[in-house]
Every structure is written in structure tokens, then in C-alpha cells.
């Protein structure tokens, strides 16, 4: 009988080779394995041969076409046709997603629904709870075995040929369905089982195991990207075959592999690609459910990575997912839970939920001081967060006082040459800006910058300090130097982080302001428009960084004479500021001051005066009279009064404002010169010619020493016109 079959097969092959009786034929070899097994029975004739195989070795022998799973649209179309009684597009989409668009699984699911009428929600529940059992039902008549049976055959064959590869496959089942970095398995010194450690410690054996997974189509290998990917259904079927104890052991090992592969600093841009490759495994691998230190450390670093890359909603959702389990397992006062609260507060603050971040941070700080002590690193981080919350809530002086204390604690705990101390110095420098102490802010940031260079660059911290230093120099009135520093900082940000990064955008916004201050309006305009457009795309319209970019662009448009466009932007921004900061925040009042300038420029001085008086009252109540925000509004209010012909009141207000500005910012500061220039003009009107001439000459000499006689502000002054002061909010 055997020889009869062989003779018949040889006769068929001979006929195919000769093309007799047919010279156009198709011969299919389904699910072929090794190429050499078919070499003797491939007819070399006029027809065609189609080979289906899961063995990648065929790619080096014949022309191959990779057959992937369905696209999502194909899956939805297939299910819509397969389920005769109808299935909604949403249900088809959900089903296709959970089945990973695998055609056989979709056919089985469609057949089962057509036969039993089981609904999609019930099917998905059973798929999660009893994967193997469910996928053995609804076998399509056109295919000989179910999904479960087909998988079992492949695993059994692999187990017989290379059982070590099945051990690797088990672990892959507890990652997510996204590509797994191959190098995650090439680690040493991890707390893994002795058996598995021995398997992956041999690179030759590991390569063979991975290759066999690909050959048996139990994993998809991306050789250039060096990743392994196991279909979600195969993962579920594999997990379903293990006891709960075995599942937990495998899952713990996967957490160890993920944590070991993750770089230590998630804020470093060079580490972001690796974190991006791990992100898709966090939820499927149930990292947030583990109480093991390595897993929790990895979970916290994932939150820090998402915060650094501004994926804030994803970070908030993950943190909220982690918290209940961590609290249940460890209690509300455990350091891990407190550290999670730190990250949550930082995320809320970045999302401009200042009340939420303040409440959470304050509560965690009280617990940390009691449980860990006042000088514990976690307590100091919470103290730094408290200062940030105070700044965000407009309590500028309180924030500075707390940061002064925190700097002393940080220097005592870590030393002066530490990142923690440098971060506190940077924050204190922000406080100084917000309290009109520009020179001290510059000195702190110069010190921080030099220290960073001496201890080795930390890109994200260096970027923050560079940006702050350029801003502080500008606020001191040194506009050309601010441009030089800003250009350097912006170039560094583009190179290290890219144009969308938070501090790259903030640096670009400040550079635009510096260019505007020196009179380079076209360069400033191009950059301001780009920053505003990027901020709108990246954040919502009510985000603090978007509002700051909007004011920057509006101030530029006003300076360039585009008053209607400037008015539209300022009016919109002034409506949005209270939504973010509240009605009594200094930034809200200062924005109203900018709006008042626009009303006066557009010929409505009565409205301008009303708004400026409102802003002045608010700022004086929050910050006192001797603050640069308050005095900026007072400078503009005096111009409103002069425009309304109330020159005596304008002169009185200007004299008081100048008397306060000189000791606060210095006689040669641009804000002081602005007030002095306007006062000189008004003194002439009220008949104080001698005083006007003396102040004019003194102010002219100051302009010559600082901005130069060709500067746009100087020209406005020399032509006897009033200068406008404006508000550009720094980040807090």
C-alpha cells in the first residue's frame, strides 16, 4: 500500500513537471515546516506552488509574503458579515480588540455568537475568566481544530523539541501584548528562579529559544527592532494553563525583568525610548498590584517618565489605579504610598489643579513629618512641593520663606553640590523673581549653573536652570545678554529634548520676550507665534503655559501696532486666567492690567482707568505697593489719568511710583526708566519745566548707558510720548 501511494505521488509530480494534461496548475502545501522536507517533492514545472508556513527559514529559500492579522476595519467588516443577526460596530470593535484581530479567533467568536446568541459583554467576560474553554467552542467547519487545540499542538511540539523555549514563552505570557524588548531577558543579577536565570544567562541558548518561538509562530520577532511579541490570545491561553501560584511566580519574575531593564532616571531624555517600550506592559503585567520594592519603584518611575514627557492624563490615571491596592496592602502611612502621593501632587500641579495638588501635598507632608522625620528625603520633596503650591496660589512671600528654610535643610542633608540642593536653589530663584528680587535670582541661578557644570550635566535640571538664568538676566534689564543666554538655552533644549518639551517651549517664549525687548520684532514674532501654536496643540487653552504664550504674543502684537489682534487675544486670556488661578491671584490682576493698556491704546481711557484701578487694588492687597507687578499697573494707571487730562493726579502717582521703583529695581532698570520718562513728559504739561528738564536729561543719560539711544523705548521717550509697561508671567 505504501509503495502504491508513493508511486501515485511520483506519477502526479511527474505529470505536473511535464504540464500534461494541464500546463496551468496550483499546488498548495499548507503549514509546511522545514524547507528541506519539501525539497524532493516540489515539482519544477509550468504551474505554481503556494506554501503556507510559520517557519521564518522559508524567507531565505523562496519569495515570501508576511500574512498578518486583520486590520481593525477588516475585523469589523468580517464580524458584521459573520454574525447574521447583526452586531454593532462598537461591539465588533471591542471584540476585535480583545481578540487581537486574529482571524481564527474572530471566526470562532462569530460562529459561537451565531449559534448561541451570546452577547459581546458576556463573551468578553468569559474570555477573561475561562479563555481556554471558550476558545475551544465554536470551531469553524472550514478549519479542523479550535484556537485552543491549534495552540496546544504548537506548544506540545515546541515542548518536545526545546522545552527551554516554553519556559521563555511562559514569561512572555505575563508581559503585555506589545513588543517586548529582547534585551529585557539579557540581564544578570536579578532575583529570578535559578532555572530561568540559567536559561537566559547563556546568550546562545537564549537566541535559540527566541528563534524557536518565532519558528513555531508562537511569537512575532522583529529582528531590526530586537523585540518579541506574543499575541494576546496566546498569552491568555498560556496563563490559563497555570495554577494561581505558578501565575504569581511568573508575574513576579516579569516585574523583576521590567524593573531591571528600566533606566534609573526617567527624566533623562536619553532614557525615554526605553521607557516608551516598557509603558505598554505596565497595566497588562499588573505592575501596580505588586508590593515588591522593585515593582513599586518601577511603577513610580513610569509616572515620572509620563510627567517628564507631558503625558499627564495618562500619568494621573495610572497613579489613581495604583493607589487603592498600595493603600490596601501597605496602609496610608507607608513610605511607598507617601511617595505615590508626591507624584500625584506633582501631576496635579502640572495639570494646573493647584487646589488639588496643595491639599494632597499638605496631607502627605503632615504624615511624612510624623512618620519619617523632618529631614527625610521624601519629607524634603514634599516641602519642595508645598513651596510650589504656595507660588501657584499666589502666596509668593510665604513660598520664598519656606524655600529659604528648605535650602538650609537641603544643604545640611545633601551638601551644596547635590541635585536636590540645586533644585531648591532654582525654586528659590523663582521665588525671588516673584518677589521683585531679580538680582538675587540671577545670583542663585549663576551659582546653580556653575555647580551643575562642575558635578556633571543633568540635562533636565540644566535646561531648567539655563532657562531661568536667561529670564533673570532679562528681568534685571540686561536685554542683549538675555538674548545670548536665551538663544543658547533654546538651542540646548531643541537638541536635548525637542521643540515640544515643556522647558523648550518656556525658554522659547522667554527668548521671544527678550528679542522684543531689544527691538528685534520680526524674530520675536515668528518665535512667539510658533510657541503659542505649539502650546495650544499640546495643552488646552486654559493651561498656564498656553496663557503665558498668549500674553507674550499679544504684547508683541501691541508693540508691532497690530492692536485689534492684540486686543482679541488679551481679552480672551483675561477671561481664562480666573479659571486657572482664581479671581484674586496676582497673575489674574496683572493680566487685567494688560487688558487696560489695550483699552487705552484703542481710545477708551475711561475703561482703561477703571480696569487699572481694579488691578491696582487687587495687587496691592495681595503683594503690597512695593512690588513690581503693582508698580507696573500704577505706571499704566498714571498714563490713563494723563490721557484723560488729569495731569496733576498723574504726576502725583508717577512720583510716588518712581520713588518706590528706584530702591526696588535700581535707577537704571527699564521699568524705572519707563516711569521716569513718562513723568518727565507730564511735568512739562503741568508747568514744572525745570524739574522736567532735569529728569529728562538724567533719564536720557541712563538710557544711553543701558539700552542705547536707538532703542525703541528710548525713541518713544525722546519723542515725548508715553511708554507702556506690560506683564509677562514667569512659570511658577
XYZ file of C-alpha atoms in Angstrom:
732
model
C 0.000 0.000 0.000
C 2.805 2.360 0.931
C 4.589 1.779 -2.352
C 1.320 2.316 -4.190
C 0.904 5.733 -2.562
C 4.498 6.638 -3.352
C 4.086 5.538 -6.966
C 0.882 7.592 -7.291
C 2.545 10.653 -5.770
C 5.525 10.325 -8.094
C 3.193 9.987 -11.077
C 1.358 13.161 -10.076
C 4.607 15.058 -9.621
C 5.845 13.839 -12.980
C 2.629 14.991 -14.667
C 2.937 18.401 -13.023
C 6.529 18.740 -14.166
C 5.581 17.907 -17.770
C 2.416 20.023 -17.708
C 0.400 17.066 -19.045
C -2.546 17.182 -19.210
C -2.583 20.710 -17.658
C 0.150 23.303 -18.042
C -1.525 25.735 -15.610
C -1.863 24.348 -12.105
C -1.563 25.363 -8.444
C -0.174 23.046 -5.779
C -0.609 24.110 -2.106
C 1.497 22.880 0.794
C -0.329 24.042 3.942
C 1.516 24.579 7.252
C 4.853 23.388 5.904
C 7.773 23.208 8.311
C 11.413 22.845 7.254
C 12.304 23.766 3.638
C 14.459 20.665 3.193
C 11.477 18.413 3.950
C 9.764 19.586 0.744
C 12.797 19.829 -1.477
C 12.268 16.409 -3.141
C 8.557 16.818 -3.787
C 8.447 20.339 -5.231
C 7.569 19.965 -8.938
C 9.649 22.114 -11.302
C 7.014 22.571 -13.967
C 4.926 25.251 -15.702
C 2.470 25.692 -12.825
C 2.662 27.402 -9.403
C 3.352 26.293 -5.833
C 1.881 28.049 -2.779
C 3.409 27.234 0.600
C 1.993 28.399 3.933
C 4.329 28.115 6.873
C 5.110 29.607 10.247
C 8.809 28.861 9.827
C 10.793 32.019 9.012
C 13.533 29.961 7.338
C 11.456 29.929 4.148
C 12.290 33.615 3.681
C 15.790 32.637 2.605
C 14.597 29.986 0.146
C 11.617 31.388 -1.781
C 9.785 34.672 -2.290
C 7.697 35.258 0.820
C 4.807 37.457 1.847
C 4.109 38.011 5.541
C 0.475 37.404 6.446
C -0.520 39.460 9.453
C -3.718 39.576 11.474
C -6.688 41.538 10.139
C -6.701 45.287 10.261
C -9.352 46.607 12.631
C -11.579 47.639 9.734
C -11.289 44.135 8.265
C -12.161 42.592 11.626
C -15.269 44.757 11.999
C -16.361 44.007 8.437
C -15.805 40.265 8.968
C -17.826 40.158 12.201
C -20.615 42.226 10.670
C -21.000 39.621 7.939
C -20.377 36.579 10.136
C -22.948 37.346 12.843
C -26.116 37.053 10.838
C -28.418 38.674 13.388
C -26.205 41.702 13.458
C -23.545 43.163 15.688
C -22.981 46.861 16.294
C -19.793 48.481 15.085
C -18.843 49.346 18.695
C -19.323 45.759 19.853
C -17.398 44.463 16.856
C -14.586 46.863 17.649
C -14.458 45.776 21.312
C -14.474 42.125 20.355
C -11.773 42.569 17.719
C -9.604 44.456 20.187
C -9.766 41.716 22.827
C -9.163 39.015 20.224
C -6.245 40.900 18.744
C -7.781 40.855 15.229
C -6.782 37.187 14.870
C -8.858 35.697 12.010
C -9.319 32.216 13.517
C -10.355 33.650 16.879
C -12.760 36.066 15.183
C -14.271 33.180 13.189
C -14.758 31.129 16.353
C -16.296 34.057 18.203
C -18.588 34.819 15.275
C -19.608 31.167 14.957
C -20.365 30.922 18.684
C -22.469 34.087 18.634
C -24.310 32.948 15.535
C -25.032 29.538 17.084
C -25.842 30.525 20.678
C -26.743 34.215 20.566
C -24.214 35.017 23.313
C -23.768 38.760 23.677
C -20.434 40.571 23.368
C -20.233 41.648 27.061
C -20.844 38.064 28.205
C -18.363 36.706 25.673
C -15.665 39.142 26.825
C -16.299 38.245 30.469
C -15.907 34.549 29.701
C -12.836 35.290 27.575
C -11.148 36.834 30.603
C -12.241 34.188 33.083
C -12.120 30.949 31.020
C -10.017 31.615 27.944
C -9.085 28.056 27.012
C -12.597 26.706 27.458
C -14.208 29.495 25.480
C -11.753 29.292 22.592
C -12.357 25.574 22.251
C -16.018 26.292 21.432
C -17.449 27.394 18.132
C -14.920 25.547 15.947
C -15.471 26.638 12.349
C -16.359 23.768 9.981
C -13.800 25.024 7.448
C -10.927 24.600 9.936
C -10.064 21.252 11.552
C -9.178 22.443 15.082
C -10.160 25.150 17.530
C -7.943 28.017 18.594
C -7.169 26.215 21.852
C -6.325 22.979 20.070
C -4.127 24.710 17.492
C -2.217 26.495 20.247
C -1.865 23.296 22.266
C -0.412 21.441 19.288
C 2.192 24.134 18.697
C 3.227 24.291 22.344
C 3.369 20.494 22.583
C 5.623 20.325 19.541
C 7.881 23.024 20.970
C 7.941 21.292 24.344
C 9.130 18.125 22.669
C 11.824 19.825 20.618
C 13.104 22.540 23.008
C 11.385 22.637 26.406
C 13.519 25.604 27.488
C 11.756 27.759 24.895
C 8.421 27.005 26.558
C 9.845 28.364 29.807
C 10.611 31.613 27.997
C 7.145 31.583 26.441
C 5.508 31.296 29.873
C 7.218 34.515 30.955
C 6.238 36.284 27.749
C 2.613 35.480 28.589
C 2.773 37.833 31.574
C 4.062 40.846 29.677
C 1.630 42.956 27.692
C 0.705 42.160 24.081
C 3.010 44.963 22.917
C 6.548 44.177 21.673
C 8.868 43.012 24.456
C 12.451 44.321 24.279
C 14.651 41.300 23.708
C 17.319 42.770 25.988
C 14.881 42.617 28.904
C 15.844 38.942 29.088
C 19.577 39.612 28.776
C 20.079 40.756 32.353
C 22.113 39.306 35.177
C 21.970 39.621 38.939
C 18.169 39.700 39.136
C 16.031 37.832 41.642
C 14.747 35.146 39.285
C 14.363 31.404 39.703
C 17.637 29.515 39.361
C 16.265 27.554 36.427
C 15.210 30.595 34.423
C 18.348 32.560 35.341
C 20.449 29.716 33.948
C 18.431 29.672 30.726
C 18.733 33.383 29.901
C 22.335 33.748 31.106
C 23.544 31.805 28.036
C 23.205 34.159 25.028
C 23.457 31.315 22.524
C 20.725 29.317 24.218
C 18.565 32.456 24.605
C 18.879 33.225 20.897
C 17.868 29.688 20.012
C 14.855 29.802 22.334
C 13.687 33.073 20.797
C 14.235 31.724 17.303
C 12.125 28.635 18.025
C 9.278 30.783 19.350
C 9.272 32.559 16.014
C 9.534 29.339 14.002
C 6.502 27.877 15.729
C 4.625 31.180 15.224
C 4.111 31.470 18.963
C 5.856 34.841 18.902
C 6.384 37.552 16.326
C 10.032 38.551 16.043
C 11.128 41.981 14.865
C 14.810 41.411 14.189
C 15.822 45.060 13.434
C 13.926 46.378 16.467
C 15.084 43.428 18.593
C 11.659 42.737 20.061
C 9.468 39.713 20.765
C 5.690 39.931 20.596
C 3.213 37.283 21.715
C -0.400 37.612 20.644
C -2.769 38.494 23.467
C -4.834 35.333 22.936
C -1.816 33.069 23.077
C -0.803 34.897 26.258
C -4.237 34.334 27.767
C -4.271 30.656 26.789
C -0.829 30.153 28.285
C -1.810 31.822 31.549
C -4.991 29.788 31.672
C -2.987 26.556 31.843
C -1.109 27.586 35.009
C -2.166 27.403 38.638
C -2.644 30.620 40.577
C 0.615 30.003 42.408
C 2.520 29.491 39.147
C 0.922 32.574 37.646
C 2.024 34.719 40.563
C 5.573 33.358 40.398
C 5.802 34.093 36.669
C 4.265 37.544 37.121
C 6.753 38.413 39.880
C 9.617 37.442 37.595
C 8.252 39.612 34.806
C 8.028 42.558 37.215
C 11.665 41.917 38.117
C 12.652 41.877 34.436
C 10.763 45.109 33.723
C 12.227 46.897 36.733
C 15.733 45.703 35.928
C 15.505 46.830 32.313
C 14.157 50.301 33.167
C 16.858 53.008 33.456
C 17.267 54.633 36.855
C 16.478 58.208 35.730
C 13.154 58.538 33.889
C 13.591 62.302 33.451
C 16.694 61.844 31.271
C 15.690 62.213 27.580
C 18.119 59.512 26.515
C 16.139 57.035 28.615
C 12.728 57.909 27.176
C 12.805 55.432 24.252
C 13.376 52.543 26.643
C 10.585 53.699 28.957
C 8.309 54.122 25.954
C 8.942 50.493 25.056
C 8.041 49.378 28.587
C 4.946 51.518 29.078
C 2.571 49.141 27.269
C 3.432 46.334 29.704
C 2.652 48.149 32.955
C -1.107 47.528 33.104
C -1.270 44.075 31.434
C 1.574 42.809 33.650
C -0.257 44.179 36.724
C 2.827 46.032 37.904
C 0.713 48.316 40.081
C -0.666 45.354 42.046
C 2.718 44.240 43.346
C 4.016 45.140 46.802
C 7.575 44.160 45.883
C 10.014 47.116 46.165
C 11.413 46.695 42.642
C 7.949 46.674 41.066
C 6.799 49.717 43.023
C 9.971 51.585 42.175
C 9.379 50.816 38.501
C 5.744 51.946 38.777
C 6.827 55.272 40.292
C 9.442 55.754 37.582
C 6.806 55.167 34.923
C 4.790 58.023 36.456
C 7.892 60.229 36.427
C 8.555 59.339 32.801
C 4.990 60.238 31.814
C 5.273 63.520 33.711
C 8.597 64.334 32.048
C 7.139 63.681 28.593
C 3.969 65.651 29.466
C 1.609 62.682 29.153
C -0.090 63.977 32.265
C -3.561 62.487 31.921
C -2.048 59.033 31.425
C 0.128 59.614 34.492
C -2.835 60.696 36.600
C -4.894 57.677 35.528
C -2.096 55.248 36.357
C -1.468 56.842 39.757
C -5.165 56.586 40.599
C -5.050 52.943 39.504
C -2.075 52.151 41.759
C -3.256 53.932 44.895
C -6.105 51.682 46.177
C -4.036 48.498 46.003
C -0.955 50.087 47.566
C -3.029 51.551 50.371
C -4.833 48.254 50.960
C -1.591 46.269 51.058
C 0.630 48.700 52.955
C -1.537 51.272 54.715
C -1.879 55.020 54.181
C 1.282 55.857 56.162
C 3.677 53.582 54.274
C 6.585 55.389 52.531
C 5.604 53.887 49.163
C 2.112 55.339 49.477
C 3.525 58.709 50.518
C 5.887 58.671 47.550
C 2.962 57.896 45.274
C 1.195 60.932 46.750
C 4.250 63.041 45.887
C 3.984 62.011 42.246
C 0.212 62.534 42.240
C 0.614 66.043 43.632
C 3.267 66.854 41.021
C 0.975 65.594 38.265
C -1.976 67.639 39.531
C 0.230 70.706 39.757
C 1.401 70.230 36.173
C -2.263 69.912 35.174
C -2.891 73.278 36.881
C -5.109 71.686 39.547
C -3.446 73.792 42.217
C -6.080 73.305 44.896
C -5.921 69.546 44.401
C -2.125 69.377 44.490
C -1.975 71.637 47.557
C -4.489 69.572 49.505
C -2.818 66.266 48.635
C 0.713 67.527 49.248
C -0.175 69.152 52.563
C -1.849 65.984 53.845
C 1.078 63.764 52.801
C 3.583 66.218 54.294
C 1.950 66.033 57.705
C 2.148 62.236 57.668
C 5.731 62.205 56.372
C 6.974 64.586 59.052
C 5.386 62.384 61.709
C 6.432 59.006 60.280
C 9.772 59.766 58.606
C 11.009 62.950 60.254
C 11.602 66.479 59.016
C 14.871 65.794 57.209
C 13.930 62.581 55.410
C 14.393 62.847 51.595
C 10.700 62.199 50.999
C 9.707 64.876 53.506
C 12.037 67.342 51.793
C 10.443 66.546 48.423
C 7.023 67.230 49.917
C 8.321 70.505 51.337
C 9.511 71.462 47.859
C 6.039 70.648 46.566
C 4.459 72.784 49.275
C 6.517 75.776 48.121
C 5.438 75.193 44.522
C 1.807 75.112 45.654
C 2.222 78.368 47.547
C 3.643 80.022 44.436
C 0.787 78.676 42.332
C -1.752 80.014 44.832
C -0.153 83.469 44.758
C 1.457 83.341 48.230
C 4.805 84.493 46.860
C 6.352 85.727 50.104
C 5.382 82.590 52.013
C 6.880 80.447 49.266
C 10.161 82.321 49.486
C 10.313 81.969 53.269
C 9.680 78.200 53.040
C 12.237 77.760 50.268
C 14.843 79.657 52.298
C 14.301 77.150 55.096
C 14.277 74.228 52.677
C 17.578 75.347 51.147
C 19.226 75.276 54.576
C 17.789 71.807 55.232
C 18.904 70.575 51.822
C 22.436 71.882 52.205
C 22.665 70.240 55.606
C 21.252 66.930 54.348
C 22.861 66.605 50.920
C 25.562 69.238 50.699
C 25.687 72.233 48.392
C 26.809 70.261 45.331
C 23.776 67.992 45.032
C 20.887 67.913 42.558
C 18.382 68.217 45.418
C 20.052 71.403 46.629
C 20.327 72.790 43.099
C 16.606 72.194 42.526
C 15.829 74.087 45.709
C 18.122 76.928 44.635
C 16.276 77.075 41.337
C 12.927 77.249 43.113
C 14.167 79.944 45.470
C 15.312 81.878 42.398
C 11.739 81.688 41.075
C 10.507 82.974 44.440
C 12.931 85.880 44.182
C 11.598 86.813 40.743
C 8.063 86.737 42.114
C 9.129 88.984 44.997
C 10.924 91.579 42.825
C 14.410 90.349 43.807
C 15.797 89.981 40.315
C 19.481 90.384 41.161
C 19.385 87.711 43.835
C 17.534 85.383 41.456
C 20.299 85.817 38.904
C 22.987 85.149 41.524
C 21.311 81.963 42.732
C 20.954 80.637 39.195
C 24.523 81.525 38.261
C 25.669 79.557 41.302
C 23.398 76.627 40.414
C 24.593 76.642 36.803
C 28.271 76.577 37.743
C 27.653 73.799 40.261
C 25.842 71.705 37.655
C 28.751 72.048 35.253
C 31.211 71.004 37.957
C 29.317 67.877 39.067
C 28.377 66.726 35.563
C 25.451 67.734 33.433
C 21.960 66.558 34.319
C 20.124 67.631 31.150
C 16.636 68.284 32.526
C 17.940 70.225 35.541
C 20.499 72.065 33.441
C 17.769 73.041 30.992
C 15.600 74.417 33.785
C 18.473 76.421 35.280
C 19.648 77.745 31.892
C 16.149 78.917 31.081
C 15.703 80.550 34.478
C 19.048 82.316 34.256
C 18.198 83.851 30.868
C 14.892 85.052 32.313
C 16.504 86.504 35.445
C 19.071 88.399 33.363
C 16.263 89.856 31.234
C 14.287 90.880 34.299
C 17.403 92.641 35.582
C 17.183 94.752 32.419
C 20.197 93.273 30.602
C 18.354 92.536 27.377
C 21.241 91.748 24.960
C 22.802 89.343 27.464
C 19.386 87.747 27.998
C 19.118 87.180 24.240
C 22.529 85.498 24.137
C 21.718 83.268 27.099
C 18.230 82.536 25.806
C 19.458 81.564 22.351
C 21.977 79.179 23.899
C 19.378 77.673 26.249
C 16.835 77.288 23.447
C 19.358 75.546 21.194
C 20.223 73.210 24.059
C 16.545 72.439 24.617
C 15.943 71.676 20.943
C 18.952 69.372 20.820
C 18.323 67.509 24.076
C 14.522 67.452 24.324
C 12.927 68.617 21.087
C 10.576 71.548 20.393
C 7.536 70.153 22.253
C 9.240 69.755 25.631
C 7.826 71.955 28.401
C 11.055 73.801 29.165
C 11.979 74.162 25.492
C 8.667 75.964 24.950
C 9.069 78.126 28.050
C 12.615 79.029 27.031
C 11.446 79.926 23.537
C 8.687 82.099 24.978
C 11.195 83.963 27.163
C 13.590 84.328 24.241
C 10.805 85.921 22.214
C 10.260 88.414 25.036
C 13.987 89.192 25.149
C 14.083 89.780 21.389
C 11.066 92.061 21.684
C 12.769 93.996 24.471
C 15.818 94.693 22.284
C 13.601 95.657 19.353
C 14.022 92.572 17.127
C 10.302 92.352 16.493
C 10.282 90.055 13.453
C 12.373 87.372 15.155
C 10.262 87.766 18.266
C 7.020 87.484 16.283
C 7.994 84.285 14.473
C 9.009 82.572 17.700
C 6.024 83.855 19.719
C 3.556 82.601 17.099
C 5.275 79.214 16.974
C 5.303 78.847 20.763
C 1.649 79.822 21.059
C 0.605 77.397 18.328
C 2.569 74.565 19.937
C 1.164 75.333 23.383
C -2.398 75.308 22.047
C -1.782 71.939 20.377
C -0.022 70.404 23.358
C -2.162 71.818 26.168
C -5.678 73.168 26.396
C -6.415 76.870 26.111
C -6.692 77.255 29.896
C -3.278 75.767 30.694
C -0.877 78.231 32.394
C 1.785 77.770 29.709
C -0.761 78.483 26.967
C -1.933 81.620 28.781
C 1.655 82.832 29.185
C 2.324 82.206 25.485
C -0.864 84.090 24.598
C 0.188 87.144 26.626
C 3.649 87.042 25.069
C 2.125 87.061 21.588
C -0.431 89.740 22.496
C 2.268 92.053 23.885
C 4.261 91.593 20.698
C 1.255 92.383 18.518
C 0.533 95.526 20.511
C 4.165 96.623 20.213
C 4.028 95.954 16.449
C 0.878 98.055 16.027
C -1.489 95.104 15.498
C -3.793 96.426 18.194
C -7.041 94.757 17.143
C -5.456 91.286 17.102
C -3.682 92.034 20.369
C -6.925 93.152 21.994
C -8.742 89.992 20.942
C -6.027 87.780 22.415
C -5.666 89.727 25.677
C -9.424 89.870 26.226
C -9.718 86.112 25.756
C -6.754 85.445 28.045
C -8.091 87.704 30.799
C -11.325 85.689 30.787
C -9.368 82.459 31.161
C -6.949 83.450 33.934
C -9.513 83.275 36.774
C -10.433 79.720 35.721
C -6.856 78.640 36.386
C -5.691 80.818 39.264
C -8.862 82.318 40.709
C -10.081 85.912 40.675
C -7.666 87.207 43.326
C -4.381 85.790 42.079
C -1.617 88.302 41.215
C -1.420 86.899 37.692
C -5.145 87.458 37.182
C -4.883 91.081 38.328
C -1.770 91.681 36.213
C -3.480 90.288 33.128
C -6.325 92.750 33.718
C -3.604 95.421 33.702
C -2.535 94.295 30.225
C -6.151 94.469 29.102
C -6.380 98.016 30.432
C -3.387 99.051 28.303
C -5.216 97.773 25.231
C -8.337 99.808 26.035
C -6.275 102.976 26.303
C -4.410 102.231 23.058
C -7.792 101.701 21.366
C -9.071 105.047 22.596
C -11.083 104.035 25.662
C -9.152 105.636 28.557
C -12.123 105.600 30.943
C -12.372 101.809 30.642
C -8.597 101.548 30.944
C -8.612 103.594 34.132
C -11.400 101.506 35.633
C -9.574 98.245 34.940
C -6.203 99.546 36.129
C -7.684 100.813 39.390
C -9.279 97.414 39.881
C -5.970 95.633 39.153
C -4.004 98.018 41.386
C -6.316 97.414 44.335
C -6.078 93.658 43.864
C -2.296 93.612 43.561
C -1.724 95.966 46.463
C -3.956 93.778 48.617
C -2.051 90.594 47.679
C 1.519 91.829 47.231
C 1.754 95.286 48.750
C 2.554 98.536 46.984
C 6.311 97.962 46.690
C 6.117 95.093 44.224
C 6.990 95.303 40.542
C 3.604 93.938 39.429
C 1.800 96.576 41.484
C 4.104 99.343 40.294
C 3.719 98.239 36.657
C -0.038 98.773 36.897
C 0.490 102.079 38.722
C 2.737 103.235 35.859
C -0.012 102.484 33.351
C -2.772 103.974 35.502
C -0.872 107.261 35.551
C -0.903 107.202 31.726
C -4.677 106.677 31.815
C -5.032 109.730 34.025
C -2.805 111.800 31.733
C -4.790 110.709 28.681
C -7.959 111.850 30.469
C -6.324 115.275 31.071
C -5.851 114.610 34.805
C -2.173 115.551 34.729
C -1.818 116.656 38.340
C -3.091 113.265 39.583
C -0.888 111.530 37.002
C 2.238 113.369 38.185
C 1.443 112.636 41.809
C 1.020 108.923 41.073
C 4.162 108.813 38.913
C 6.300 110.480 41.572
C 5.157 108.001 44.173
C 5.743 105.093 41.775
C 9.226 106.314 40.793
C 10.139 106.799 44.446
C 9.313 103.129 45.039
C 10.846 101.715 41.856
C 14.323 103.212 42.285
C 15.243 101.353 45.501
C 13.357 98.239 44.429
C 14.851 97.700 40.955
C 17.523 100.371 40.588
C 17.611 103.764 38.909
C 18.769 102.326 35.567
C 16.251 99.481 35.355
C 13.967 99.701 32.276
C 10.835 99.735 34.466
C 12.229 102.643 36.454
C 13.244 104.477 33.281
C 9.766 103.915 31.812
C 8.183 105.638 34.798
C 10.793 108.418 34.789
C 10.365 109.045 31.055
C 6.593 109.356 31.405
C 6.954 111.611 34.437
C 9.308 113.953 32.558
C 6.708 114.304 29.804
C 3.882 115.039 32.250
C 5.938 117.525 34.274
C 6.215 119.732 31.195
C 2.439 119.725 30.817
C 1.850 120.839 34.412
C 4.383 123.650 34.055
C 7.292 122.185 36.014
C 9.742 122.834 33.213
C 12.919 122.872 35.282
C 12.117 119.590 37.038
C 11.048 118.103 33.712
C 14.307 119.080 32.005
C 16.449 117.780 34.846
C 14.607 114.430 34.891
C 14.700 114.265 31.084
C 18.485 114.666 30.939
C 19.057 112.163 33.750
C 16.767 109.646 32.094
C 18.394 110.192 28.690
C 21.817 109.531 30.178
C 20.524 106.330 31.786
C 19.028 105.148 28.505
C 22.347 105.874 26.763
C 24.209 103.760 29.338
C 21.785 100.844 29.197
C 19.524 100.322 26.198
C 21.156 102.876 23.901
C 19.709 105.950 22.225
C 18.498 103.967 19.199
C 16.405 101.543 21.227
C 12.642 101.755 20.506
C 11.836 102.681 24.126
C 14.423 105.458 24.048
C 12.979 106.805 20.816
C 9.470 106.903 22.287
C 10.862 108.786 25.290
C 12.860 111.241 23.149
C 9.751 111.958 21.088
C 7.816 112.915 24.231
C 5.334 110.048 24.079
C 4.276 107.788 26.932
C 5.746 104.306 27.309
C 3.510 101.378 28.242
C 4.533 98.754 30.779
C 3.264 95.189 30.451
C 3.113 91.844 32.234
C 4.714 88.595 31.064
C 4.134 85.829 33.635
C 7.093 83.606 34.538
C 6.462 79.899 35.226
C 5.726 79.126 38.855
